[in-house]
Amino acid sequence: MRNEQPKVIALAAVSGGGKTTTVKELLNRLPNSKALYFDDYDFDGVPDDVCDWVEQGADYNAWNLQPLIEDVERSLAEQGLDYIILDYPFAYMHHGMSRYIHYTVFIDTPLDVAMARRIMRNFADSPMDELQVDMKGYLSRGRFAYLEMLNTIKPNSDYIIDGCLPVDTIVKQVLEKVK
């Protein structure tokens, strides 16, 4: 009988950087694994405006991540589980979560590539005026949140990988690091 807890691997990237795609592919290739997705949670006590939060210093501990932390704790107690893969943007920067994470990967995707992916994902069937509103918001304030990740999360990750590589290559390299 195995007494070892599952290894927790966190993947971070800017929006459109390839986190979810990579997590899903890792889930397919890592036996006895499960994934938890940050975007699946509704957190109480989170900053109302992410841009304001970044402008005020981006205190990652201001986020109440208790529902995610509780799911990680429950998952760590599961029998037969070897890996927990987190689609999670903060790497080690949130003290409550960092104690559970064994390894962090930052998918370093150029902002223009991430933006193009985000537009294709979020605005495929949207009127042009919705896209223009989003782009204006990005240019006026939103870009600073992306830069915050590059300046804070990226250097605090265990492994940085080029987000322009094919998904298969990214997954193979991540697997080499975590196995």
PDB file of C-alpha atoms in Angstrom:
ATOM      1  CA  MET A   1       0.000   0.000   0.000  1.00  0.00           C
ATOM      2  CA  ARG A   2       1.302   3.419  -0.970  1.00  0.00           C
ATOM      3  CA  ASN A   3       1.690   5.968   1.841  1.00  0.00           C
ATOM      4  CA  GLU A   4       2.999   8.799  -0.267  1.00  0.00           C
ATOM      5  CA  GLN A   5       0.803  11.806  -0.940  1.00  0.00           C
ATOM      6  CA  PRO A   6       0.147  12.931  -4.508  1.00  0.00           C
ATOM      7  CA  LYS A   7       2.562  15.406  -6.058  1.00  0.00           C
ATOM      8  CA  VAL A   8       0.910  18.797  -6.664  1.00  0.00           C
ATOM      9  CA  ILE A   9       1.957  20.500  -9.896  1.00  0.00           C
ATOM     10  CA  ALA A  10       0.783  24.049 -10.600  1.00  0.00           C
ATOM     11  CA  LEU A  11       0.726  25.530 -14.096  1.00  0.00           C
ATOM     12  CA  ALA A  12       0.582  29.292 -14.545  1.00  0.00           C
ATOM     13  CA  ALA A  13       0.436  31.561 -17.589  1.00  0.00           C
ATOM     14  CA  VAL A  14      -1.298  34.725 -18.650  1.00  0.00           C
ATOM     15  CA  SER A  15      -4.843  34.341 -19.958  1.00  0.00           C
ATOM     16  CA  GLY A  16      -4.539  32.646 -23.334  1.00  0.00           C
ATOM     17  CA  GLY A  17      -1.102  31.319 -22.402  1.00  0.00           C
ATOM     18  CA  GLY A  18      -1.987  27.633 -22.651  1.00  0.00           C
ATOM     19  CA  LYS A  19      -2.617  26.587 -19.028  1.00  0.00           C
ATOM     20  CA  THR A  20      -5.874  24.759 -19.527  1.00  0.00           C
ATOM     21  CA  THR A  21      -4.816  23.022 -22.729  1.00  0.00           C
ATOM     22  CA  THR A  22      -1.597  21.830 -21.099  1.00  0.00           C
ATOM     23  CA  VAL A  23      -3.342  20.713 -17.895  1.00  0.00           C
ATOM     24  CA  LYS A  24      -5.868  18.672 -19.871  1.00  0.00           C
ATOM     25  CA  GLU A  25      -3.116  16.971 -21.863  1.00  0.00           C
ATOM     26  CA  LEU A  26      -1.074  16.264 -18.709  1.00  0.00           C
ATOM     27  CA  LEU A  27      -4.193  14.756 -17.168  1.00  0.00           C
ATOM     28  CA  ASN A  28      -4.397  12.372 -20.133  1.00  0.00           C
ATOM     29  CA  ARG A  29      -0.738  11.364 -19.820  1.00  0.00           C
ATOM     30  CA  LEU A  30      -0.215  11.130 -16.072  1.00  0.00           C
ATOM     31  CA  PRO A  31      -1.791   8.007 -14.615  1.00  0.00           C
ATOM     32  CA  ASN A  32      -3.697   8.337 -11.370  1.00  0.00           C
ATOM     33  CA  SER A  33      -4.029  12.101 -11.707  1.00  0.00           C
ATOM     34  CA  LYS A  34      -6.734  14.703 -11.324  1.00  0.00           C
ATOM     35  CA  ALA A  35      -6.943  18.384 -12.201  1.00  0.00           C
ATOM     36  CA  LEU A  36      -8.332  21.387 -10.364  1.00  0.00           C
ATOM     37  CA  TYR A  37      -9.086  24.536 -12.342  1.00  0.00           C
ATOM     38  CA  PHE A  38      -8.857  27.951 -10.658  1.00  0.00           C
ATOM     39  CA  ASP A  39     -11.549  29.340 -12.982  1.00  0.00           C
ATOM     40  CA  ASP A  40     -14.057  26.735 -11.740  1.00  0.00           C
ATOM     41  CA  TYR A  41     -14.203  28.383  -8.310  1.00  0.00           C
ATOM     42  CA  ASP A  42     -16.201  31.301  -6.976  1.00  0.00           C
ATOM     43  CA  PHE A  43     -14.070  32.796  -4.249  1.00  0.00           C
ATOM     44  CA  ASP A  44     -15.476  35.071  -1.553  1.00  0.00           C
ATOM     45  CA  GLY A  45     -13.397  38.046  -0.543  1.00  0.00           C
ATOM     46  CA  VAL A  46     -11.495  38.427  -3.796  1.00  0.00           C
ATOM     47  CA  PRO A  47     -10.527  41.819  -5.159  1.00  0.00           C
ATOM     48  CA  ASP A  48     -13.465  43.436  -6.971  1.00  0.00           C
ATOM     49  CA  ASP A  49     -11.269  44.838  -9.717  1.00  0.00           C
ATOM     50  CA  VAL A  50      -8.128  42.942 -10.717  1.00  0.00           C
ATOM     51  CA  CYS A  51      -6.634  46.046 -12.306  1.00  0.00           C
ATOM     52  CA  ASP A  52      -7.088  48.006  -9.058  1.00  0.00           C
ATOM     53  CA  TRP A  53      -5.575  45.076  -7.165  1.00  0.00           C
ATOM     54  CA  VAL A  54      -2.491  45.124  -9.433  1.00  0.00           C
ATOM     55  CA  GLU A  55      -2.184  48.918  -9.176  1.00  0.00           C
ATOM     56  CA  GLN A  56      -2.304  48.623  -5.366  1.00  0.00           C
ATOM     57  CA  GLY A  57       0.604  46.179  -5.262  1.00  0.00           C
ATOM     58  CA  ALA A  58      -0.893  42.796  -6.193  1.00  0.00           C
ATOM     59  CA  ASP A  59      -1.046  41.182  -2.762  1.00  0.00           C
ATOM     60  CA  TYR A  60      -1.712  37.554  -3.691  1.00  0.00           C
ATOM     61  CA  ASN A  61      -2.658  36.767  -0.107  1.00  0.00           C
ATOM     62  CA  ALA A  62      -5.634  39.138  -0.402  1.00  0.00           C
ATOM     63  CA  TRP A  63      -7.399  36.355  -2.303  1.00  0.00           C
ATOM     64  CA  ASN A  64      -9.457  34.019  -0.126  1.00  0.00           C
ATOM     65  CA  LEU A  65      -8.716  30.714  -1.865  1.00  0.00           C
ATOM     66  CA  GLN A  66     -10.300  28.531   0.826  1.00  0.00           C
ATOM     67  CA  PRO A  67     -12.553  26.491  -1.539  1.00  0.00           C
ATOM     68  CA  LEU A  68      -9.565  25.555  -3.708  1.00  0.00           C
ATOM     69  CA  ILE A  69      -7.377  24.852  -0.674  1.00  0.00           C
ATOM     70  CA  GLU A  70     -10.057  22.560   0.744  1.00  0.00           C
ATOM     71  CA  ASP A  71     -10.287  20.668  -2.561  1.00  0.00           C
ATOM     72  CA  VAL A  72      -6.503  20.276  -2.642  1.00  0.00           C
ATOM     73  CA  GLU A  73      -6.543  18.963   0.939  1.00  0.00           C
ATOM     74  CA  ARG A  74      -9.319  16.465   0.095  1.00  0.00           C
ATOM     75  CA  SER A  75      -7.456  15.406  -3.034  1.00  0.00           C
ATOM     76  CA  LEU A  76      -4.228  14.870  -1.099  1.00  0.00           C
ATOM     77  CA  ALA A  77      -6.092  12.377   1.090  1.00  0.00           C
ATOM     78  CA  GLU A  78      -7.431  10.370  -1.874  1.00  0.00           C
ATOM     79  CA  GLN A  79      -6.144   6.833  -2.196  1.00  0.00           C
ATOM     80  CA  GLY A  80      -4.409   5.856  -5.418  1.00  0.00           C
ATOM     81  CA  LEU A  81      -3.801   9.399  -6.619  1.00  0.00           C
ATOM     82  CA  ASP A  82      -0.265  10.217  -7.788  1.00  0.00           C
ATOM     83  CA  TYR A  83      -0.645  13.737  -9.187  1.00  0.00           C
ATOM     84  CA  ILE A  84      -2.832  16.766  -8.657  1.00  0.00           C
ATOM     85  CA  ILE A  85      -2.480  19.208 -11.518  1.00  0.00           C
ATOM     86  CA  LEU A  86      -3.526  22.783 -10.842  1.00  0.00           C
ATOM     87  CA  ASP A  87      -4.585  25.241 -13.528  1.00  0.00           C
ATOM     88  CA  TYR A  88      -3.635  28.020 -11.171  1.00  0.00           C
ATOM     89  CA  PRO A  89      -2.247  31.503 -11.892  1.00  0.00           C
ATOM     90  CA  PHE A  90      -0.326  32.320  -8.687  1.00  0.00           C
ATOM     91  CA  ALA A  91       2.466  29.685  -8.529  1.00  0.00           C
ATOM     92  CA  TYR A  92       3.988  29.979  -5.018  1.00  0.00           C
ATOM     93  CA  MET A  93       2.811  33.564  -4.391  1.00  0.00           C
ATOM     94  CA  HIS A  94      -0.245  32.739  -2.218  1.00  0.00           C
ATOM     95  CA  HIS A  95       0.951  31.520   1.187  1.00  0.00           C
ATOM     96  CA  GLY A  96      -2.130  29.398   1.843  1.00  0.00           C
ATOM     97  CA  MET A  97      -1.698  27.448  -1.389  1.00  0.00           C
ATOM     98  CA  SER A  98       2.099  27.417  -1.658  1.00  0.00           C
ATOM     99  CA  ARG A  99       2.547  24.898   1.149  1.00  0.00           C
ATOM    100  CA  TYR A 100       0.732  22.265  -0.936  1.00  0.00           C
ATOM    101  CA  ILE A 101       2.547  22.818  -4.229  1.00  0.00           C
ATOM    102  CA  HIS A 102       5.544  20.646  -5.073  1.00  0.00           C
ATOM    103  CA  TYR A 103       6.412  22.076  -8.470  1.00  0.00           C
ATOM    104  CA  THR A 104       5.377  25.094 -10.533  1.00  0.00           C
ATOM    105  CA  VAL A 105       5.549  25.619 -14.273  1.00  0.00           C
ATOM    106  CA  PHE A 106       5.169  28.978 -15.960  1.00  0.00           C
ATOM    107  CA  ILE A 107       4.135  28.804 -19.606  1.00  0.00           C
ATOM    108  CA  ASP A 108       5.826  31.889 -21.014  1.00  0.00           C
ATOM    109  CA  THR A 109       3.619  32.956 -23.893  1.00  0.00           C
ATOM    110  CA  PRO A 110       4.245  36.290 -25.620  1.00  0.00           C
ATOM    111  CA  LEU A 111       1.433  38.709 -24.858  1.00  0.00           C
ATOM    112  CA  ASP A 112       0.471  39.118 -28.513  1.00  0.00           C
ATOM    113  CA  VAL A 113       0.103  35.343 -28.955  1.00  0.00           C
ATOM    114  CA  ALA A 114      -1.877  35.043 -25.723  1.00  0.00           C
ATOM    115  CA  MET A 115      -4.129  37.906 -26.826  1.00  0.00           C
ATOM    116  CA  ALA A 116      -4.765  36.315 -30.221  1.00  0.00           C
ATOM    117  CA  ARG A 117      -5.676  33.020 -28.531  1.00  0.00           C
ATOM    118  CA  ARG A 118      -7.956  34.796 -26.074  1.00  0.00           C
ATOM    119  CA  ILE A 119      -9.736  36.650 -28.876  1.00  0.00           C
ATOM    120  CA  MET A 120     -10.273  33.431 -30.820  1.00  0.00           C
ATOM    121  CA  ARG A 121     -11.551  31.684 -27.678  1.00  0.00           C
ATOM    122  CA  ASN A 122     -13.727  34.428 -26.213  1.00  0.00           C
ATOM    123  CA  PHE A 123     -14.972  36.414 -29.195  1.00  0.00           C
ATOM    124  CA  ALA A 124     -15.531  33.898 -32.000  1.00  0.00           C
ATOM    125  CA  ASP A 125     -19.261  34.609 -32.146  1.00  0.00           C
ATOM    126  CA  SER A 126     -19.305  38.076 -30.592  1.00  0.00           C
ATOM    127  CA  PRO A 127     -20.085  41.360 -32.285  1.00  0.00           C
ATOM    128  CA  MET A 128     -17.081  43.537 -33.109  1.00  0.00           C
ATOM    129  CA  ASP A 129     -18.117  46.175 -30.561  1.00  0.00           C
ATOM    130  CA  GLU A 130     -17.646  43.648 -27.704  1.00  0.00           C
ATOM    131  CA  LEU A 131     -14.133  42.900 -28.929  1.00  0.00           C
ATOM    132  CA  GLN A 132     -13.356  46.609 -29.194  1.00  0.00           C
ATOM    133  CA  VAL A 133     -14.521  47.223 -25.623  1.00  0.00           C
ATOM    134  CA  ASP A 134     -12.313  44.394 -24.409  1.00  0.00           C
ATOM    135  CA  MET A 135      -9.304  45.677 -26.363  1.00  0.00           C
ATOM    136  CA  LYS A 136      -9.780  49.197 -24.998  1.00  0.00           C
ATOM    137  CA  GLY A 137      -9.849  47.791 -21.467  1.00  0.00           C
ATOM    138  CA  TYR A 138      -6.738  45.766 -22.137  1.00  0.00           C
ATOM    139  CA  LEU A 139      -4.835  48.758 -23.493  1.00  0.00           C
ATOM    140  CA  SER A 140      -5.952  51.192 -20.799  1.00  0.00           C
ATOM    141  CA  ARG A 141      -5.448  48.981 -17.718  1.00  0.00           C
ATOM    142  CA  GLY A 142      -5.600  45.234 -18.307  1.00  0.00           C
ATOM    143  CA  ARG A 143      -2.150  44.870 -19.810  1.00  0.00           C
ATOM    144  CA  PHE A 144      -0.653  45.764 -16.426  1.00  0.00           C
ATOM    145  CA  ALA A 145      -2.164  42.588 -14.935  1.00  0.00           C
ATOM    146  CA  TYR A 146      -0.454  40.518 -17.621  1.00  0.00           C
ATOM    147  CA  LEU A 147       2.846  42.294 -16.960  1.00  0.00           C
ATOM    148  CA  GLU A 148       2.415  41.621 -13.233  1.00  0.00           C
ATOM    149  CA  MET A 149       2.429  37.900 -13.957  1.00  0.00           C
ATOM    150  CA  LEU A 150       5.557  38.202 -16.077  1.00  0.00           C
ATOM    151  CA  ASN A 151       7.302  40.216 -13.362  1.00  0.00           C
ATOM    152  CA  THR A 152       6.172  38.193 -10.330  1.00  0.00           C
ATOM    153  CA  ILE A 153       4.848  34.718 -11.149  1.00  0.00           C
ATOM    154  CA  LYS A 154       7.340  33.843 -13.877  1.00  0.00           C
ATOM    155  CA  PRO A 155      10.497  34.375 -11.759  1.00  0.00           C
ATOM    156  CA  ASN A 156       8.901  32.513  -8.836  1.00  0.00           C
ATOM    157  CA  SER A 157       8.241  29.354 -10.826  1.00  0.00           C
ATOM    158  CA  ASP A 158      10.398  26.245 -10.834  1.00  0.00           C
ATOM    159  CA  TYR A 159      10.356  25.811 -14.591  1.00  0.00           C
ATOM    160  CA  ILE A 160       9.657  28.245 -17.417  1.00  0.00           C
ATOM    161  CA  ILE A 161       8.699  26.915 -20.820  1.00  0.00           C
ATOM    162  CA  ASP A 162       8.124  28.663 -24.127  1.00  0.00           C
ATOM    163  CA  GLY A 163       4.365  28.941 -24.673  1.00  0.00           C
ATOM    164  CA  CYS A 164       4.820  29.052 -28.452  1.00  0.00           C
ATOM    165  CA  LEU A 165       6.041  25.464 -28.542  1.00  0.00           C
ATOM    166  CA  PRO A 166       3.567  22.819 -29.693  1.00  0.00           C
ATOM    167  CA  VAL A 167       1.425  21.511 -26.830  1.00  0.00           C
ATOM    168  CA  ASP A 168       2.914  18.038 -27.238  1.00  0.00           C
ATOM    169  CA  THR A 169       6.428  19.443 -26.747  1.00  0.00           C
ATOM    170  CA  ILE A 170       5.360  21.481 -23.719  1.00  0.00           C
ATOM    171  CA  VAL A 171       3.743  18.429 -22.143  1.00  0.00           C
ATOM    172  CA  LYS A 172       6.773  16.203 -22.830  1.00  0.00           C
ATOM    173  CA  GLN A 173       9.112  18.728 -21.231  1.00  0.00           C
ATOM    174  CA  VAL A 174       6.866  19.193 -18.201  1.00  0.00           C
ATOM    175  CA  LEU A 175       6.623  15.431 -17.757  1.00  0.00           C
ATOM    176  CA  GLU A 176      10.424  15.169 -17.837  1.00  0.00           C
ATOM    177  CA  LYS A 177      10.596  17.697 -15.004  1.00  0.00           C
ATOM    178  CA  VAL A 178       7.889  16.271 -12.734  1.00  0.00           C
ATOM    179  CA  LYS A 179       8.370  12.519 -13.010  1.00  0.00           C
TER     180      LYS A 179
END
